[in-house]
Structures are given as C-alpha cells and as structure tokens.
Amino acid sequence: MKALLLTEYKNLEVTDVDEPAVGPDDVLVQVEACGICGSDIHGYDGSSGRRIPPLVMGHEAAGNVVRTGENVTDLKPGDAVTFDSMVSCGQCDFCRSGHQNLCDNRMVLGVSCGDYRRHGAFAERISVPRRIVYRLPDGLPLEHAALVEAVSVAVHAANVTPITLGDTAVVVGAGMIGLLTIQAVRAAGASRVIAIDINDRRLKVAQDVGATDVINSSQVDAVQTVIQMTDGRGADVAMEVVGMTPTVQTAIESVRKGGCVTLVGNVTPTIDLPLQSVVTREIRLQGTCGCNGEYPQCIDMMARGIIDVRPLITQKITLAQGPEWFDRLYKGDPDQMKVIVCPQT
Amino acid sequence: MKALLLTEYKNLEVTDVDEPAVGPDDVLVQVEACGICGSDIHGYDGSSGRRIPPLVMGHEAAGNVVRTGENVTDLKPGDAVTFDSMVSCGQCDFCRSGHQNLCDNRMVLGVSCGDYRRHGAFAERISVPRRIVYRLPDGLPLEHAALVEAVSVAVHAANVTPITLGDTAVVVGAGMIGLLTIQAVRAAGASRVIAIDINDRRLKVAQDVGATDVINSSQVDAVQTVIQMTDGRGADVAMEVVGMTPTVQTAIESVRKGGCVTLVGNVTPTIDLPLQSVVTREIRLQGTCGCNGEYPQCIDMMARGIIDVRPLITQKITLAQGPEWFDRLYKGDPDQMKVIVCPQT
Amino acid sequence: MKALLLTEYKNLEVTDVDEPAVGPDDVLVQVEACGICGSDIHGYDGSSGRRIPPLVMGHEAAGNVVRTGENVTDLKPGDAVTFDSMVSCGQCDFCRSGHQNLCDNRMVLGVSCGDYRRHGAFAERISVPRRIVYRLPDGLPLEHAALVEAVSVAVHAANVTPITLGDTAVVVGAGMIGLLTIQAVRAAGASRVIAIDINDRRLKVAQDVGATDVINSSQVDAVQTVIQMTDGRGADVAMEVVGMTPTVQTAIESVRKGGCVTLVGNVTPTIDLPLQSVVTREIRLQGTCGCNGEYPQCIDMMARGIIDVRPLITQKITLAQGPEWFDRLYKGDPDQMKVIVCPQT
Amino acid sequence: MKALLLTEYKNLEVTDVDEPAVGPDDVLVQVEACGICGSDIHGYDGSSGRRIPPLVMGHEAAGNVVRTGENVTDLKPGDAVTFDSMVSCGQCDFCRSGHQNLCDNRMVLGVSCGDYRRHGAFAERISVPRRIVYRLPDGLPLEHAALVEAVSVAVHAANVTPITLGDTAVVVGAGMIGLLTIQAVRAAGASRVIAIDINDRRLKVAQDVGATDVINSSQVDAVQTVIQMTDGRGADVAMEVVGMTPTVQTAIESVRKGGCVTLVGNVTPTIDLPLQSVVTREIRLQGTCGCNGEYPQCIDMMARGIIDVRPLITQKITLAQGPEWFDRLYKGDPDQMKVIVCPQT
Ligand SMILES: [Zn+2]
Ligand SMILES: [Zn+2]
Ligand SMILES: [Zn+2]
Ligand SMILES: [Zn+2]
Ligand SMILES: [Zn+2]
Ligand SMILES: [Zn+2]
Ligand SMILES: [Zn+2]
Ligand SMILES: [Zn+2]
Ligand SMILES: [Zn+2]
Ligand SMILES: [Zn+2]
C-alpha cells in the first residue's frame, strides 16, 4: 500500500510499504483523513527524538473498517471509526486510578524511539487494537473526526477547570487549541468568554466560534481591559494556551482572587511566575495534559455541533502533497491551522 | 397606591394602600412585572402559615427605580432592576461560609408570619434594601427578569450537580422548574438531556428548550428506555423536579453506578428510598434548595439567551385580574406555567 | 491440603482438597489468617445465592508466599502478603475511569455462583493472581492484615465524604465497620466523633478507638443530644453504618444544613426517606460501596497504628473449629466482631 | 494603661496610653499573651508601609474579658477569649461567597496605613468588635491560644489541598508555619509526612511534632530522596512554606504526576517555574492565603491536642522586654520561633 514515509530527517517520500499485520484483537482501518500534528512537525527534523526514521507518522485519523481480527466481534467492515492516538497500559497506578493520560507506559501511534516503533496513519491503511477504536455516529464527516485528539485536549482542559454556570473565562491564545478551548469552556458553562491574541484574523475566528469578547494584546493592555470588562473584579478562570512568560502572566493577572488559571500551553520549559500574586490572591494554577478518556464525549459533542471544527481545517491534501506541505509547515505558515491528509484521494 | 391585598384567606382585593417607606439604604421600585409563585398559591388559603392577612404578596418582580434612600449612590431613577426574593442575615455561620440559601434568619418579601410582615410586589411600588437589588442589562425585558428566581433555582441545582462535558442528564418532571433545569444542565455541559414527564404538551416544550430526547413515562417504562438509550449504562446524572416516590425512584434507577441524583422537587414529606440500590451502586443524592448568590449569573445568561424563559410565560394580567387568576390557579390549571402580574397596566 | 469445605448449605467439613494450581501469573500463599466475613455467613445457608457448594469460602486473608508462577519476579518465598478479595476486570468503563469497586465484571475469591467458582482462603494454601497481591511491611501481624478488607470499606467511606479539618462527625452504628469508620473519619480530620449505638459495650469500645462522645440511642433521643452537643447546629457529616429507616433518619436529622450523610449500611432494601428535610436543608446522601484501590494506604495506616484493628478481633480459631464457629455466628453472637481462622494452627 | 508604642520606625517604648474606647458592640479584653508576628517585624522598620507610627502593634493575642459594650450579651467578665487578627467587611462579593480571607476591604488590628489606624494588643488591654471574638474552652492556656492565627494559616493550607487518607505529603520548610503545616496535613489524613529543611535542629522538632521522615536538603538531593522513599513515584502532595525558586522547584519535582503543590510561602515576588514539568505532569499549584473562618476548628484542635504549639513558643517576655526583643528579632535570631509578649507580667 502507499504511505508517506519519513526516510530520513526532513525527507518524506510517498512509497509502497507492507500492509500492516492484523492481530486477533486488531482492526484494519482504511484511512480517509489524518491530520498533521505539531508533534509530527517536531518529529520531522528529529528535534523531538521520537520519530526515528524510517517511520510512517500520523496519529490523528479516521476512516472505515476493512476487516477485524478474530477476537473482534463488535465492529464490521464499513463501520466509520476513529481511534485514540495514545495507548495506555491499563496496569500502572495511574491507569488503575483512572488517569490514563498520566500512564507510566503509554505508547503513541506513528512514533518510533529506541526499540519502539509503531507505524502511523499517513498511509492507506493502519492496524490498531480494538480497545482504542471508537465507532462514529452517522453524519459526522471523517475529516472532522480526525480532529478528535485536538478537541479532546480542549475538553479535558475545560474538565479540569472549576467552571460555574455564568462564569467569565479568559482564553489566552487563539490558535487551533485555543479556538477549541473557547468552545469547550462555553459548553462547560462560561457565559462570557474573552479571547486574547495578537492576531486579528484569529480573533475574528474566535468570535465566529463563540468568544463573546476579543482583545488584541498587541494593541491594548490586555489585563487592564479584562479588569475593566469585569467591573474591576477579574475573570473567574483563565485558560493559557501558549506557554510563555508574558502570556502566563496575562492569564494570572486577568483572574480574580480565588480564580483558576489552567495551563495548557508549554512551549517554554521555564517561565517567570509572580509567586506573591498567586499566593496572596489564592490563585490555582492547574496543569493539564492530553485527555483522559474523553473521546466518546468529544465525538458526541462534535456530532451534535456543540464543538465545531470546520473553521480549523484550513487545508486538505493528498498523500502525494505530503512532502511539500510538511516542508511548508516546518518553515512556518501562520495561515494554517489543521492540514488534513486524505490518503484515498 | 394600588395593591393586590390578601384581606383574609382566599380573598384578594385591589385596593389603595400606603406608599411604602423608603429608608436611607432602600430603593423604591415601580413594579412592572411580578410573577405568581407556587408559594403564593400555598399562602392564599393559609395552608403554609406564612401569609397571614392582611398582606400584599409577590416576590418575583422587576421594575424601574423611582427614587433611592440617601445612602444609595449607585442607582438612579429609571434604572431597570430586579431584586432577590430572599434577604439573608449576613451574620450567621451559613451566611459567613457563603451559603446564604441556608441562612438561619432569612426573610422573604411578601410574607407575614407571626410578628414579621413584609409587603410584596403585587403593587404599584415596592421598597427594598439596596443590597438585594440587581441592575438589569439593556435589552432584557422586565417580564423576563421577573423569572430570575425560578431560573436561579434551576441554575443552583445544576451548580450542585457534578456535570462533566458530554454527560447524559435525565430530568424527571417538565414543569416550569424542570424546563429551566433542562436548559441549565445543557448550559453546564450535558450534551444529551432526556426529559421525562407524563404530559406530551410539556415534553414538546422540553424539546423546544433543548431536551435532546423525551420520554412519556405514562406510555413506556422510563427507566428501561433510558437504559436502552445509553447502551445499558444509565445516565450520568438525573435531576428530580417532582418529589414523589415513583419519580425519585425513576431518577435513581436511571443513573449509572457512581452517578448523581439531584433532588429539587419536594412535594412529598417522605418517600420510599431504594437504599441497597443507592449504596451498592454508590449513588449520590444531592438535595438543593433555592439559590445561593446566582442572580447576577442568571441575569447574564437570560440576557445572552442561554436560558430562555419565554416558553414559560403563559399569561400576563393586570392587578385587577389578580383575584380571578389566583382563584383559577388555586383550583389548578395544567395549562399555566408562569402568570405575570403587570401592575402598571 | 486441608480446607474447610462447604459440602452443602449449613454443612462445613475440614477435609483434604487438591492443592491449587499456580498459573504463570499467580502466587501460592500459605494462609496464616483468614477472617470470617458477614458475606460468608450469608453464603453459609444459601440465602445469598453466591456460595453454591461444594466451595471453600474465605476472602479476608494474609499469609506467606510459598512459590510464584514463572512471570512473577517481584515476590519471593517467605514474603508476607495479603490480597484483594475482589478482582476487577480492568477493561470496563468503570475500571478505566478509576472505579474498580463499580466494575461491571468483578469476581470475588471464595465464591461460586452459576458457572463461576473460585476457591477461597479457609484452607492451608490459596493461589491468587499477582496483580491483587500486596506485600506487607515488617511488623504488621498477619492476623491484623487479614482485616484489611474491613478497614478499606471504612477508609473508602471516609474518602467519599467531604470532611474538613476540625469537623464534627456522627457515626451511627458501632459494630465492626462502625468502629473502623470512627477511626477513619478521625484520621481524615474530624476532631470530634460522636458514636451512636444501642449497646453500651460497643460504645465503650468506640471510645477506646477514638470516639470523643458516645450516645446510647436506646436511652436518650440521639438527634436531640447531637443537636445540643453542637450548640444547636448539628454535625457536619454523619456516617450511617446500619441501613435501616430509624438509623438513616437519625443520621439525616443529626447533620447541619448543607451536611453530608454517607450511607455505608444497607441491611434493608428500602427505607423511608424524609425528602423535604433533605431537600430544604440541602443535604447530600452519599452511597459508598467496598473500596477503590485503597489497600496500600490501609496497610500503611495499619502498620503505623493510625487504624487499630486489635479491639475488633474477638476470637482466633483453627480450621477444625470452623464448623462449630460458623454455626455459632450463624445463630448470632453479639459478643463477636471478627473471628479469624488460622489454618496452620 | 501601659503599652508598647512604636514611636518612630525602629523605636519602641513602653509608655502610658489612653484606655481604648469600648463601643456598644465591642469587648474590652485584658491581654495575657500576644505573639510577635513576622509582619510586626516587617512593620518595625517601615518596610511594609503598614505600621506608620505612632502605633501599638500586636494582633496575635488572647486574654480575659474585662467588660462588654451594651449590645454584647453572650460574653461576661472573666471569659477567656481570643480574636481574629483580621476583620472582613461582610459585604463584598468575596465575603458573601464565603471567602473572607479574600475580602476587598479587610482591616487588621495593630496596623496603620494612611488614614486607617487600629491599635493592637501589645498593651494591657484592647477593645475589639464582638463578632471577631472567640471564647476559649477550659484548659487551653492563653499563651497557646495566642498562636491560633499561625495555626489557622496551616490548617487553611491543608484544607485547600486535596489530601486522601494514607497520602504521602512533603513539607518544604520547617519553620514555625512549616511545623504547624506538618501537623495539619497529618491531621487531614496524610499518613506519611516528609519534612525538608536545611537546619537539623528544626528537622528534629519536625519529627517531634509528627513528621515521619526528614531530609536535610543541604546534605542530600531532596528530590531524589523523596523519589526513592516513594518507590519512584513521588509524593501525593507537597506544601511549600518558604517561597523561593529552589524550594518551589523541590516541591514540584517531589510530587507525582497529578499531584498538588500548595504554595504557602511567598518571600520572593517572582520565581522560576518549570512550566513543562507542571503541564506535562498535570500538576496543580494552589496558592493559599491566611485563613477563612477556621478559628473555631483550630481552637478545638488545639484544645484536644491534635495540634500542639508548645514546641513553637521559644520565649515569653514582659512588655518592658519588648524593645530589646524586637531589636533582636529584627537582626535575625535563628533560634527563635514564636516570642510571646505577656503584658500582665
Ligand atoms: Zn497530535
Ligand atoms: Zn511546537
Ligand atoms: Zn498505565
Ligand atoms: Zn417564588
Ligand atoms: Zn405546592
Ligand atoms: Zn444568615
Ligand atoms: Zn468480606
Ligand atoms: Zn471492570
Ligand atoms: Zn500575624
Ligand atoms: Zn469583604
């Protein structure tokens, strides 16, 4: 079958690879859509150390069942499905206490590091264990379903945040995850969502997906604006979706005493934290990582239109266009959010 | 001024009463809309013991500021306002720990019992303490604002319920509070809301306000239907808005292991509880009473259209029509939800 | 080897049975102590339907490792261990979300029902899967470790109860689980623990294990006494460890507005619930069932003396004495709490 | 009466001042013990800007009622009492939602800043509003009661931390608040408490008050030691009671994935935060400030011996010794924890 193979760092080729093996508990899926993730781009040049060539990358996918292993009785050819990008072990303390996202032994599809290699979904077909597969409801386009991983990050972030009905939420950063987070905190009860970014085009999309107010922090003092908008009080919660000192500080100073700042972004290893402000105002900073079992809920919310991913899909490409688009995204393209590879086109 | 006076039990008269006194911390409000509450109907015949005649009832009101006491500097004539129906003491342990709804010394407008009498809002004007008054945003009709008490009961019920994004919620009872509860749990993150009632007309309204599924429990086995709808698992939470043995049991048997049943309805003093089912399935039953500081959030959500009270207002009447309509509601009128008295018409 | 075999209902015999098979992931344990559980007594006469003869019962055990299957590398002969009485599936939604106690497919040692039969620990040796085995710290007597299941029920009950430092807790029922619950809520932060029972001897033990106050409800009005002891306010939480209408009502009326009643006992299928009191006082009723991963914490607290099981062990017997003692417990012996079978004596 | 007057920065004099006025809602207290707080030392040289001379400082006091204002009917001369150091307004959003410690308008005894001046308790007598006074139980020495503010800080810190029975807690910093925090987290359910400090003498006291393990971080790698002590997992929670980059980082790296670090210390305005570690391990950082209504619970726990302040009282002095001891503490005396001024001696 055809696949997009990382033959060496910074070199992708569309080539023929072996059909994947289908074990007794596996499902063979014909991939219709697979999103290019930021982690794929980081793997492309070897900087993450987690995509050692040769490797087929790709873990954000949806498609149709081709056939199933002998132990799989509840799926049949033609069923529309998506699957978890992450496989947790089910045995460690974290898995047993219901925190699969913190699993000590998790493995990711489309990744290779050291002695571990698991080919991904930038290919015509992929074989995955039944227990990470989710059937899709009628009417949910496969290219939307391919974004469930991104949606689940935003939904998990909202779930770990103490939101009360009618709260005011600030979302700092209106990139792809930020735009989904805006939708997630609205769905979780925030009646006012203030989006902060430095890019007016993103802020326009933010309004389209449900932000009630937007602030361009390159033009005005974002913290002061939030304080004014909330009659001097500050927001109840803030979602930080960037991960740098200025944005984290904006999030912290935007919330009221007793508020919560949920930390989603982490591009910087270390930041400057205003400790006294956090302590004397009794702020909670809540790290959040990946998702924890929220796929079924995310699929349901996408099918019902509660979360709308359409504004985030900026491009659909063929396998053949893969090398060119990886190169373009690697160099940076501020106009792109999610690029979807459609291996059957 | 004109007022609707309860002269003796079961007798209301529109008559002239003294203008209310306006103390230094008070606000005089011209009443434009005041809803008839179930508790007013219970007071009408003396059965509740809390409306000893002569009394002007009415506590669910909105209107415009006429003038303010000398210490009130942040409201001016013409401002649109509503006010809390309940005045908490601010001093008891419950108030100090943030539970005004559990206040040891709370007083209600439009109530008289023993040596306490506080005339209500079925009158042209009412005087209320500044600290219970809330200014209304532009564009929120006063007759909608008069329903904020009912909205706040539903919103508080949702706030004491552990709802996660994408949850399935059951609401047992689609009367006025039930219809608002449907909206509140959706706004709080439930993506699927199953309404249960015995009245198809109410279930139709339930769908209009956001129920995704409805069950007429006089026609099918409601519990079995919920179990089927949830693939054998049960709902995550249930809101019980009636308060009788069969409806509480329906709520309990509809939720999954580990689920929560929030108890809003309480028409029956005592019910039969399936204790073993609650214990062995680790169910939480959460009583909820009134609201606890949620008025500003409720006003905001009504103004933004997140909670829509229009389907609940079934009649608007004049003061003069008050006696006739109290009589009608006292006898029972299944077609009515909220009847609004408009004293200026 | 010797075992205590239920040959038919109400008939136990000490007899020779086959050595248990030791699979590759199993551990063979020489049983030094195995408690007689209430569920064993219920199984003895067939009333529970879960101990179909012939069966070796017993699931509350501790002992020493004899040998291990080939895949078990982290335990060696002579290690002191105890093990979970319950084996959860690890696959169902409840297991995956960290609620093993609610597992859809859990199995219990020493139980047989229909096509499932798993011999228990009233025997010289038992074979159990490695993943349910816990190594014991030095200095914890094996006969104490045999009570970890009972301890874990009390600890889990305390963990699902919202206890704040310095709270007042009521514990209704001072039997074995009640006496452990007293210790658990004290360890969880309650500085005052009021034990209620109708038996002065039990109440004396309650004081010995940490109850700060005791009430004999056959002699005084328990609710009124609690209200007086708390200056008219009521307790913050109550633990109900019986499961009958009068005791549940005592628990409910003993807590303050906004309080929590944790339901541990469930001897009665259905009780009368004072619904209006629960709703208007915003009480939380929290069912609790078994334990959920708390074994390591319980073992640690027992080893440190935070939870003391010694007052609960009222008798130690040999295998040979088993038939006589089952008969005695079946007829009811109010002086007995936990009877421990020691198969090596 | 005699008082210790701050006449100018860095100059205290024992002098005669006017008897305090006793308003209708006030209580006149004969001060028997008043602790010197760190904030008094910071006020001594004017660096905090909150003790503008002339001022009588002192807010951590206990004593006996001398007489009461006319509206105070529930206290009588001779009653042993302590009082809150902080007076919240009862009106702002934070007070109304039960967060007095976050009050927008709180005032502190023994403080003067701008147009606000409220003399404190380094004097023979002080007058305080009834609503901040707490009666003391028999048998609690007044010099112990003077430490209730410090105790309440530790208890509040434990209350905002999610502690489960049997958890392992790390406490970084074994000064006065650290030693109380060790006791608070034990009382709240942590069965293992690991104290970290650079001073062996403090660590010895830490063990005396209940730390199960101690680590001198100047001699070993504290994080590695915690990880080893917890079998590679990390502690469940950490309490940071210093407020500097290295100690906060020690706290963060000591906790397991999903753990909580409660931030009590705040000597440094800004620190370096390992953001990626916090986000990818889903850590919660919880600021905590002062206490929130915990005085009654703290008094109860002190009276019951659950929290023991005796090891923290390193010196008792007379008013006359005040100037000399302020000077000594201002220069720094590592041997001192709490110095108590006894104005009647
Ligand atoms: Zn991805
Ligand atoms: Zn990146
Ligand atoms: Zn795992
Ligand atoms: Zn009403
Ligand atoms: Zn009624
Ligand atoms: Zn009150
Ligand atoms: Zn048992
Ligand atoms: Zn399971
Ligand atoms: Zn202080
Ligand atoms: Zn305040």
Coordinates of N, CA and C and ligand atoms in Angstrom, one line a residue, chain D residues 88-96 99-100 102-106, ligand 10:
Chain D
S88 N -13.0 41.2 58.3 CA -13.5 41.3 57.0 C -14.8 42.1 56.9
C89 N -15.2 42.6 55.7 CA -16.3 43.6 55.6 C -17.7 42.9 55.7
G90 N -17.8 41.7 55.3 CA -19.1 41.0 55.3 C -20.0 41.5 54.1
Q91 N -19.6 42.4 53.3 CA -20.4 42.9 52.2 C -20.0 42.6 50.8
C92 N -18.7 42.5 50.6 CA -18.1 42.4 49.3 C -18.5 41.0 48.7
D93 N -18.3 40.9 47.4 CA -18.6 39.6 46.7 C -17.8 38.4 47.4
F94 N -16.6 38.7 47.8 CA -15.8 37.6 48.4 C -16.4 37.2 49.7
C95 N -16.7 38.1 50.6 CA -17.3 37.8 51.9 C -18.6 37.1 51.6
R96 N -19.4 37.5 50.7 CA -20.7 36.9 50.5 C -20.6 35.5 50.0
H99 N -15.5 33.7 51.3 CA -14.1 33.8 51.2 C -13.6 35.1 51.9
Q100 N -13.8 35.1 53.2 CA -13.4 36.3 54.0 C -11.9 36.6 53.8
L102 N -10.3 36.7 51.3 CA -10.1 37.4 50.0 C -10.8 38.7 50.0
C103 N -11.4 39.1 51.2 CA -12.2 40.3 51.3 C -11.6 41.5 50.7
D104 N -12.4 42.3 49.9 CA -11.8 43.5 49.3 C -11.5 44.6 50.3
N105 N -12.0 44.5 51.5 CA -11.9 45.6 52.4 C -11.5 45.2 53.8
R106 N -10.6 44.2 53.9 CA -10.3 43.7 55.2 C -9.4 44.7 56.0
Ligands
ZN10 ZN -15.4 41.7 52.3

